[in-house]
Amino acid sequence: MTNSAISVGLQIGTQPPLSGARALLLAARVARLESVMLIDHFQSGVPRAIWNKDLTWLAAQDQSPHEFFDYQVLLGYLASRAGRLRLGVGVTEAIRRHPVLIAQAMLTLSHLTRRAPILGIGAGERMNIDPYGLDFSEPVTRLEEALQVIRLCLSARGPITFSGKHFRLDRATMDLEAPRGRVPQIWVGGHGPRMLRLTGHYGDGWYPVSVVSPQEYAAKLAAVRAAAAEAGRDADSITPALHRFAVIGATEAEARAMLDTKAVRLLGLAAPADVWRQAGSVHPLGAHFDTLVDFVPDRHGRRAIEHAIAAVPDAVMTEGPLLWGTPRQVAAKLRAFGDAGMRHVVLAPVSGLVSRRAARYGLWATVRIARSLTSRRGHPVPRG
């Protein structure tokens, strides 16, 4: 059992109505969570073809699954209501927005909040790129240049000159500074060797989403820290974080039953290829299909998606990156990641897709789990 406290954040969606985001932020603040992270999407991972009441109670007849507010504007709106919460995005990319614009937005946010904001950034997803005529070639190379530019904007004084393949600045002015102690932190969402190296070289935090086991987490965190040492940086200054979709039930049987619902099983399609191979199966959308990167929802019809959901093996749901169980079980699983070095987890209680009751319980359970994990003694949470 870890002797170190693990801080907890909450992911909230950026879909209408605005009152929903406001209420979740208030709940996170009252619960004294550490952070609230917004998503940055043009569209969701749910194909319009299956968006109906049979999938989730959240589906309204006249509503699209692809309605999203701009995260930067929404963060500005929420800032005055955040109190001591850290606000951030998890994650954006430097394809839809120029890195100078990203830096300016985060620096602006640092003046609106009481604590340093978090810039979660990755290489991007096709669903937000391809349909809009944007270039998705060399995403990791583009990200590395963007990280260099953002770092210059956060720290440089005077005009910035930068010459790269994707970005060029010629004595460009970006003189906005963060207040003392509130310089935005860069958390890199990455999993492969190149992304881990970029995290070590430029990141203030590591924010993976599809790491499956504590053992994998420890190995990849070691790679991040080695890259930081290679770059002459303090490896211990990088926050080891984690994003987790969570299905939380009052009993194990209840949580397991929610894994069988179509809305939650859709998330199984995003499990890494290794998890599918270990389950003795091939991903129904292609043996080398990476759902986190390559999935463009509305390019798949109803029959194809429903076939794919039905093909998700139970082992992919139970042994993949999806966090599931009772509050006590979920806290224990997160402590195992804490033993592997993780110090901050952002929970997204997707059991809320199943029913209104499950949504309320998932939020309550997140608070109980957070109270357990922030205790250095690691007291177990009470049963549901």
Coordinates of C-alpha atoms in Angstrom, one line a residue:
M1 CA 0.0 0.0 0.0
T2 CA 1.3 3.4 -1.0
N3 CA 2.2 5.8 1.8
S4 CA 1.9 8.8 -0.5
A5 CA -1.3 10.7 -1.0
I6 CA -2.8 10.6 -4.4
S7 CA -4.7 13.7 -5.5
V8 CA -7.9 13.4 -7.5
G9 CA -9.4 15.4 -10.3
L10 CA -12.7 15.2 -12.2
Q11 CA -13.1 15.3 -16.0
I12 CA -16.2 17.1 -17.1
G13 CA -17.7 17.3 -20.6
T14 CA -18.1 20.4 -22.6
Q15 CA -21.5 19.6 -24.0
P16 CA -24.6 21.7 -23.4
P17 CA -26.3 22.6 -21.2
L18 CA -23.9 25.1 -19.6
S19 CA -25.6 24.4 -16.2
G20 CA -24.3 20.9 -16.3
A21 CA -20.6 21.9 -16.4
R22 CA -21.3 24.6 -13.8
A23 CA -22.9 22.0 -11.4
L24 CA -20.1 19.5 -11.8
L25 CA -17.5 22.2 -11.1
L26 CA -19.4 23.2 -8.0
A27 CA -19.5 19.6 -6.9
A28 CA -15.8 19.1 -7.4
R29 CA -15.1 22.3 -5.5
V30 CA -17.4 21.4 -2.5
A31 CA -15.7 17.9 -2.5
R32 CA -12.3 19.6 -2.4
L33 CA -11.0 17.7 -5.4
E34 CA -7.7 18.9 -6.8
S35 CA -8.5 19.6 -10.4
V36 CA -11.2 19.8 -13.1
M37 CA -10.2 18.9 -16.6
L38 CA -12.2 19.8 -19.7
I39 CA -12.1 17.8 -23.0
D40 CA -11.4 19.4 -26.3
H41 CA -13.5 18.0 -29.1
F42 CA -15.4 19.0 -32.2
Q43 CA -17.3 15.7 -32.0
S44 CA -17.7 12.8 -29.6
G45 CA -16.7 9.2 -29.9
V46 CA -20.3 8.1 -30.2
P47 CA -21.5 7.6 -33.8
R48 CA -24.7 9.5 -34.6
A49 CA -26.1 6.2 -36.1
I50 CA -26.4 4.7 -32.6
W51 CA -27.2 7.8 -30.6
N52 CA -30.6 7.0 -29.0
K53 CA -32.4 6.2 -25.8
D54 CA -31.5 2.5 -26.2
L55 CA -27.8 3.5 -25.9
T56 CA -28.0 6.1 -23.1
W57 CA -30.6 8.0 -21.1
L58 CA -28.7 11.1 -22.0
A59 CA -29.8 10.9 -25.7
A60 CA -32.5 13.4 -26.5
Q61 CA -34.5 12.9 -29.7
D62 CA -33.6 16.3 -31.2
Q63 CA -30.0 16.4 -29.9
S64 CA -26.8 15.4 -31.6
P65 CA -24.0 13.6 -29.7
H66 CA -21.6 16.0 -31.3
E67 CA -22.5 19.3 -29.6
F68 CA -19.5 20.8 -27.8
F69 CA -18.5 24.1 -26.4
D70 CA -15.0 25.5 -27.1
Y71 CA -12.9 24.5 -24.1
Q72 CA -11.0 27.8 -23.9
V73 CA -14.1 29.9 -23.7
L74 CA -15.7 27.5 -21.2
L75 CA -12.6 27.5 -19.0
G76 CA -12.7 31.3 -18.9
Y77 CA -16.4 31.1 -17.8
L78 CA -15.7 28.6 -15.1
A79 CA -12.6 30.3 -13.7
S80 CA -14.4 32.7 -11.4
R81 CA -16.2 29.8 -9.9
A82 CA -13.3 27.5 -9.4
G83 CA -11.9 28.6 -6.1
R84 CA -8.8 26.5 -5.2
L85 CA -9.5 24.0 -8.0
R86 CA -6.9 23.7 -10.7
L87 CA -8.5 24.1 -14.1
G88 CA -7.1 22.5 -17.3
V89 CA -7.7 20.8 -20.6
G90 CA -7.1 17.1 -21.1
V91 CA -6.1 17.1 -23.8
T92 CA -5.8 19.5 -26.8
E93 CA -3.4 19.5 -29.7
A94 CA -1.5 22.0 -31.9
I95 CA -3.2 21.2 -35.2
R96 CA -6.4 23.0 -34.8
R97 CA -4.8 25.8 -32.8
H98 CA -1.4 27.5 -33.3
P99 CA 0.9 26.9 -30.3
V100 CA 1.2 30.6 -29.6
L101 CA -2.6 30.8 -29.4
I102 CA -2.6 27.8 -27.0
A103 CA 0.0 29.5 -24.8
Q104 CA -1.8 32.8 -24.8
A105 CA -5.1 31.2 -23.8
M106 CA -3.3 29.4 -20.9
L107 CA -1.5 32.5 -19.8
T108 CA -4.8 34.3 -19.8
L109 CA -6.4 31.6 -17.7
S110 CA -3.5 31.9 -15.2
H111 CA -4.8 35.5 -14.5
L112 CA -8.3 34.3 -14.0
T113 CA -7.6 31.4 -11.5
R114 CA -6.0 31.1 -8.1
R115 CA -3.7 28.3 -9.1
A116 CA -1.6 27.4 -12.1
P117 CA -3.7 25.9 -14.9
I118 CA -2.9 22.6 -16.6
L119 CA -2.3 22.4 -20.4
G120 CA -2.9 18.8 -21.3
I121 CA -1.6 18.3 -24.8
G122 CA -1.1 15.4 -27.2
A123 CA -0.6 14.5 -30.8
G124 CA -4.2 14.6 -31.8
E125 CA -7.1 12.4 -32.9
R126 CA -8.4 12.0 -36.5
M127 CA -12.0 12.7 -35.5
N128 CA -11.1 16.3 -34.8
I129 CA -8.7 16.6 -37.8
D130 CA -9.5 14.7 -40.9
P131 CA -13.2 15.8 -41.4
Y132 CA -12.2 19.4 -41.2
G133 CA -9.5 19.3 -43.9
L134 CA -6.6 19.6 -41.5
D135 CA -3.2 17.9 -41.9
F136 CA -2.6 15.0 -39.6
S137 CA 0.8 14.0 -41.1
E138 CA 3.8 13.8 -38.7
P139 CA 1.7 14.5 -35.6
V140 CA 4.5 13.7 -33.1
T141 CA 7.0 15.9 -35.0
R142 CA 4.5 18.7 -35.0
L143 CA 3.8 18.3 -31.3
E144 CA 7.5 18.5 -30.5
E145 CA 7.8 21.8 -32.3
A146 CA 4.7 23.0 -30.6
L147 CA 6.0 22.1 -27.2
Q148 CA 9.2 24.1 -28.0
V149 CA 7.2 27.1 -29.1
I150 CA 4.8 27.0 -26.0
R151 CA 7.8 26.7 -23.7
L152 CA 9.3 29.8 -25.3
C153 CA 6.0 31.7 -24.9
L154 CA 5.8 30.7 -21.2
S155 CA 9.4 31.6 -20.4
A156 CA 11.0 33.8 -23.0
R157 CA 11.3 37.6 -22.7
G158 CA 11.3 39.6 -25.9
P159 CA 10.6 38.6 -29.5
I160 CA 10.6 34.8 -30.3
T161 CA 12.3 33.4 -33.3
F162 CA 11.8 29.7 -34.1
S163 CA 12.4 27.8 -37.3
G164 CA 10.8 24.4 -37.7
K165 CA 9.1 22.3 -40.3
H166 CA 5.6 23.0 -39.1
F167 CA 5.9 26.3 -37.2
R168 CA 8.0 29.4 -37.9
L169 CA 8.2 32.6 -35.8
D170 CA 10.2 35.6 -36.9
R171 CA 10.8 37.9 -33.9
A172 CA 7.2 37.2 -32.8
T173 CA 6.0 39.1 -29.8
M174 CA 4.2 37.3 -27.0
D175 CA 4.9 39.3 -23.9
L176 CA 2.0 38.2 -21.7
E177 CA 3.3 36.8 -18.4
A178 CA 1.6 34.6 -15.8
P179 CA 1.3 35.9 -12.2
R180 CA 4.0 34.7 -9.8
G181 CA 3.5 31.0 -9.0
R182 CA 0.8 30.5 -11.6
V183 CA 2.8 29.6 -14.8
P184 CA 0.7 27.1 -16.7
Q185 CA 2.0 23.5 -16.5
I186 CA 2.3 21.3 -19.6
W187 CA 1.1 17.7 -19.1
V188 CA 1.8 15.5 -22.1
G189 CA -0.6 12.7 -23.0
G190 CA 1.6 10.1 -24.5
H191 CA 2.3 6.3 -24.5
G192 CA 4.8 5.4 -27.2
P193 CA 8.6 5.8 -26.9
R194 CA 8.7 9.1 -28.8
M195 CA 5.9 10.6 -26.8
L196 CA 7.5 9.5 -23.5
R197 CA 10.7 11.2 -24.6
L198 CA 8.9 14.4 -25.4
T199 CA 7.2 14.2 -21.9
G200 CA 10.6 14.0 -20.3
H201 CA 12.1 16.8 -22.4
Y202 CA 9.3 19.3 -22.2
G203 CA 6.5 18.2 -19.8
D204 CA 5.7 19.3 -16.3
G205 CA 3.4 16.2 -16.1
W206 CA 2.7 12.9 -17.7
Y207 CA -1.0 12.3 -18.5
P208 CA -1.6 8.9 -20.1
V209 CA -5.1 7.4 -20.8
S210 CA -4.5 3.9 -22.0
V211 CA -1.8 2.5 -19.7
V212 CA -3.3 -0.8 -18.5
S213 CA -1.4 -2.0 -15.5
P214 CA 0.7 -0.6 -12.7
Q215 CA 3.7 -2.5 -14.1
E216 CA 3.3 -0.8 -17.5
Y217 CA 2.8 2.5 -15.7
A218 CA 6.1 2.1 -13.7
A219 CA 8.1 1.1 -16.8
K220 CA 6.8 4.1 -18.9
L221 CA 7.3 6.5 -16.0
A222 CA 10.9 5.3 -15.8
A223 CA 11.3 6.1 -19.5
V224 CA 9.9 9.6 -18.9
R225 CA 12.3 10.2 -16.1
A226 CA 15.2 8.9 -18.0
A227 CA 14.4 11.3 -20.9
A228 CA 14.1 14.2 -18.4
A229 CA 17.6 13.3 -17.0
E230 CA 18.9 13.1 -20.5
A231 CA 17.6 16.7 -21.1
G232 CA 19.2 17.9 -17.9
R233 CA 15.9 18.4 -16.2
D234 CA 14.8 17.4 -12.7
A235 CA 12.9 14.1 -13.3
D236 CA 11.1 14.4 -9.9
S237 CA 9.6 17.7 -10.9
I238 CA 7.4 15.9 -13.5
T239 CA 3.9 15.1 -12.1
P240 CA 3.0 11.4 -12.8
A241 CA -0.7 11.6 -13.5
L242 CA -3.3 9.3 -15.1
H243 CA -6.7 9.7 -16.8
R244 CA -9.2 6.9 -16.1
F245 CA -12.7 6.2 -17.4
A246 CA -14.5 4.6 -14.4
V247 CA -17.5 2.4 -14.0
I248 CA -18.4 2.4 -10.3
G249 CA -21.2 0.4 -8.7
A250 CA -22.5 -0.1 -5.1
T251 CA -21.6 -3.8 -5.6
E252 CA -19.2 -5.7 -7.8
A253 CA -22.2 -7.4 -9.5
E254 CA -23.7 -4.0 -10.3
A255 CA -20.5 -2.6 -11.7
R256 CA -20.0 -5.8 -13.8
A257 CA -23.5 -5.5 -15.1
M258 CA -22.8 -2.0 -16.3
L259 CA -19.9 -3.3 -18.3
D260 CA -22.4 -5.3 -20.4
T261 CA -24.4 -2.2 -21.4
K262 CA -23.9 -1.0 -25.0
A263 CA -22.8 2.5 -24.0
V264 CA -20.0 1.3 -21.7
R265 CA -19.0 -1.6 -24.1
L266 CA -18.5 1.0 -26.8
L267 CA -15.5 2.2 -24.7
G268 CA -14.0 -1.3 -25.0
L269 CA -13.2 -0.5 -28.6
A270 CA -10.6 2.0 -27.4
A271 CA -8.6 -0.7 -25.5
P272 CA -5.0 -1.1 -26.7
A273 CA -4.2 -3.7 -29.3
D274 CA -2.2 -5.7 -26.8
V275 CA -5.3 -6.1 -24.6
W276 CA -7.2 -7.5 -27.6
R277 CA -4.4 -9.9 -28.4
Q278 CA -4.3 -11.2 -24.9
A279 CA -8.0 -11.8 -25.0
G280 CA -7.4 -13.9 -28.1
S281 CA -9.3 -11.5 -30.4
V282 CA -8.8 -9.2 -33.3
H283 CA -10.2 -5.7 -33.2
P284 CA -13.4 -5.7 -35.3
L285 CA -12.4 -2.5 -37.0
G286 CA -9.0 -3.9 -38.1
A287 CA -6.1 -5.7 -36.5
H288 CA -4.0 -2.5 -36.4
F289 CA -6.9 -0.1 -35.7
D290 CA -6.1 2.4 -33.0
T291 CA -9.4 3.7 -31.8
L292 CA -8.0 6.5 -29.7
V293 CA -6.3 8.0 -32.7
D294 CA -8.0 6.7 -35.9
F295 CA -11.7 6.5 -35.0
V296 CA -13.9 8.9 -36.9
P297 CA -17.4 8.1 -35.5
D298 CA -19.8 9.0 -38.3
R299 CA -17.8 7.1 -40.9
H300 CA -19.2 3.9 -39.4
G301 CA -22.8 2.9 -39.9
R302 CA -25.1 1.5 -37.3
R303 CA -24.7 -2.2 -38.3
A304 CA -20.9 -2.0 -38.3
I305 CA -20.7 -0.3 -34.9
E306 CA -23.2 -2.6 -33.3
H307 CA -21.3 -5.6 -34.7
A308 CA -18.1 -4.1 -33.3
I309 CA -19.6 -3.5 -29.9
A310 CA -21.0 -7.0 -29.7
A311 CA -17.5 -8.4 -30.6
V312 CA -15.8 -6.8 -27.6
P313 CA -14.7 -9.7 -25.4
D314 CA -15.4 -9.7 -21.7
A315 CA -11.7 -9.8 -21.0
V316 CA -11.1 -6.5 -22.9
M317 CA -13.7 -4.9 -20.6
T318 CA -12.4 -6.3 -17.4
E319 CA -8.6 -6.4 -18.0
G320 CA -8.2 -3.3 -20.1
P321 CA -7.7 0.4 -19.1
L322 CA -11.3 0.8 -18.0
L323 CA -11.4 1.2 -14.2
W324 CA -14.4 -0.7 -12.7
G325 CA -15.7 -2.0 -9.4
T326 CA -17.1 -0.8 -6.1
P327 CA -15.6 2.4 -4.5
R328 CA -13.4 0.2 -2.3
Q329 CA -12.1 -1.9 -5.3
V330 CA -11.5 1.2 -7.4
A331 CA -9.5 2.9 -4.6
A332 CA -7.4 -0.3 -4.2
K333 CA -6.7 -0.4 -7.9
L334 CA -5.6 3.2 -7.9
R335 CA -3.4 2.7 -4.9
A336 CA -1.6 0.0 -6.9
F337 CA -0.9 2.7 -9.6
G338 CA 0.2 4.9 -6.7
D339 CA 2.8 2.3 -5.7
A340 CA 4.0 2.5 -9.3
G341 CA 4.6 6.2 -9.0
M342 CA 1.2 7.8 -9.9
R343 CA 0.4 10.9 -7.9
H344 CA -2.6 12.5 -9.6
V345 CA -5.6 10.7 -11.2
V346 CA -8.4 12.4 -13.2
L347 CA -11.6 10.3 -13.0
A348 CA -14.3 10.3 -15.7
P349 CA -17.2 8.3 -14.2
V350 CA -18.7 7.0 -17.4
S351 CA -21.1 4.7 -15.5
G352 CA -23.2 7.9 -15.7
L353 CA -24.1 6.9 -19.3
V354 CA -26.2 4.0 -18.0
S355 CA -28.8 5.8 -15.9
R356 CA -29.5 8.9 -13.9
R357 CA -29.1 6.9 -10.7
A358 CA -25.7 5.6 -11.9
A359 CA -24.6 9.1 -12.7
R360 CA -25.4 10.4 -9.2
Y361 CA -23.8 7.4 -7.6
G362 CA -20.7 7.7 -9.8
L363 CA -20.1 11.3 -8.7
W364 CA -20.7 10.4 -5.0
A365 CA -18.3 7.5 -5.3
T366 CA -15.7 9.7 -6.9
V367 CA -15.7 12.0 -3.9
R368 CA -15.5 9.0 -1.5
I369 CA -12.6 7.6 -3.5
A370 CA -10.8 10.9 -3.5
R371 CA -11.1 11.2 0.3
S372 CA -9.6 7.8 0.7
L373 CA -6.7 8.4 -1.7
T374 CA -5.7 11.8 -0.3
S375 CA -5.2 10.2 3.1
R376 CA -1.6 9.1 3.4
R377 CA -2.7 6.3 5.6
G378 CA -4.8 5.0 2.7
H379 CA -8.0 4.3 4.7
P380 CA -10.5 2.2 2.6
V381 CA -13.6 3.9 1.5
P382 CA -16.9 2.8 3.1
R383 CA -19.0 0.4 1.2
G384 CA -21.6 1.9 -1.2

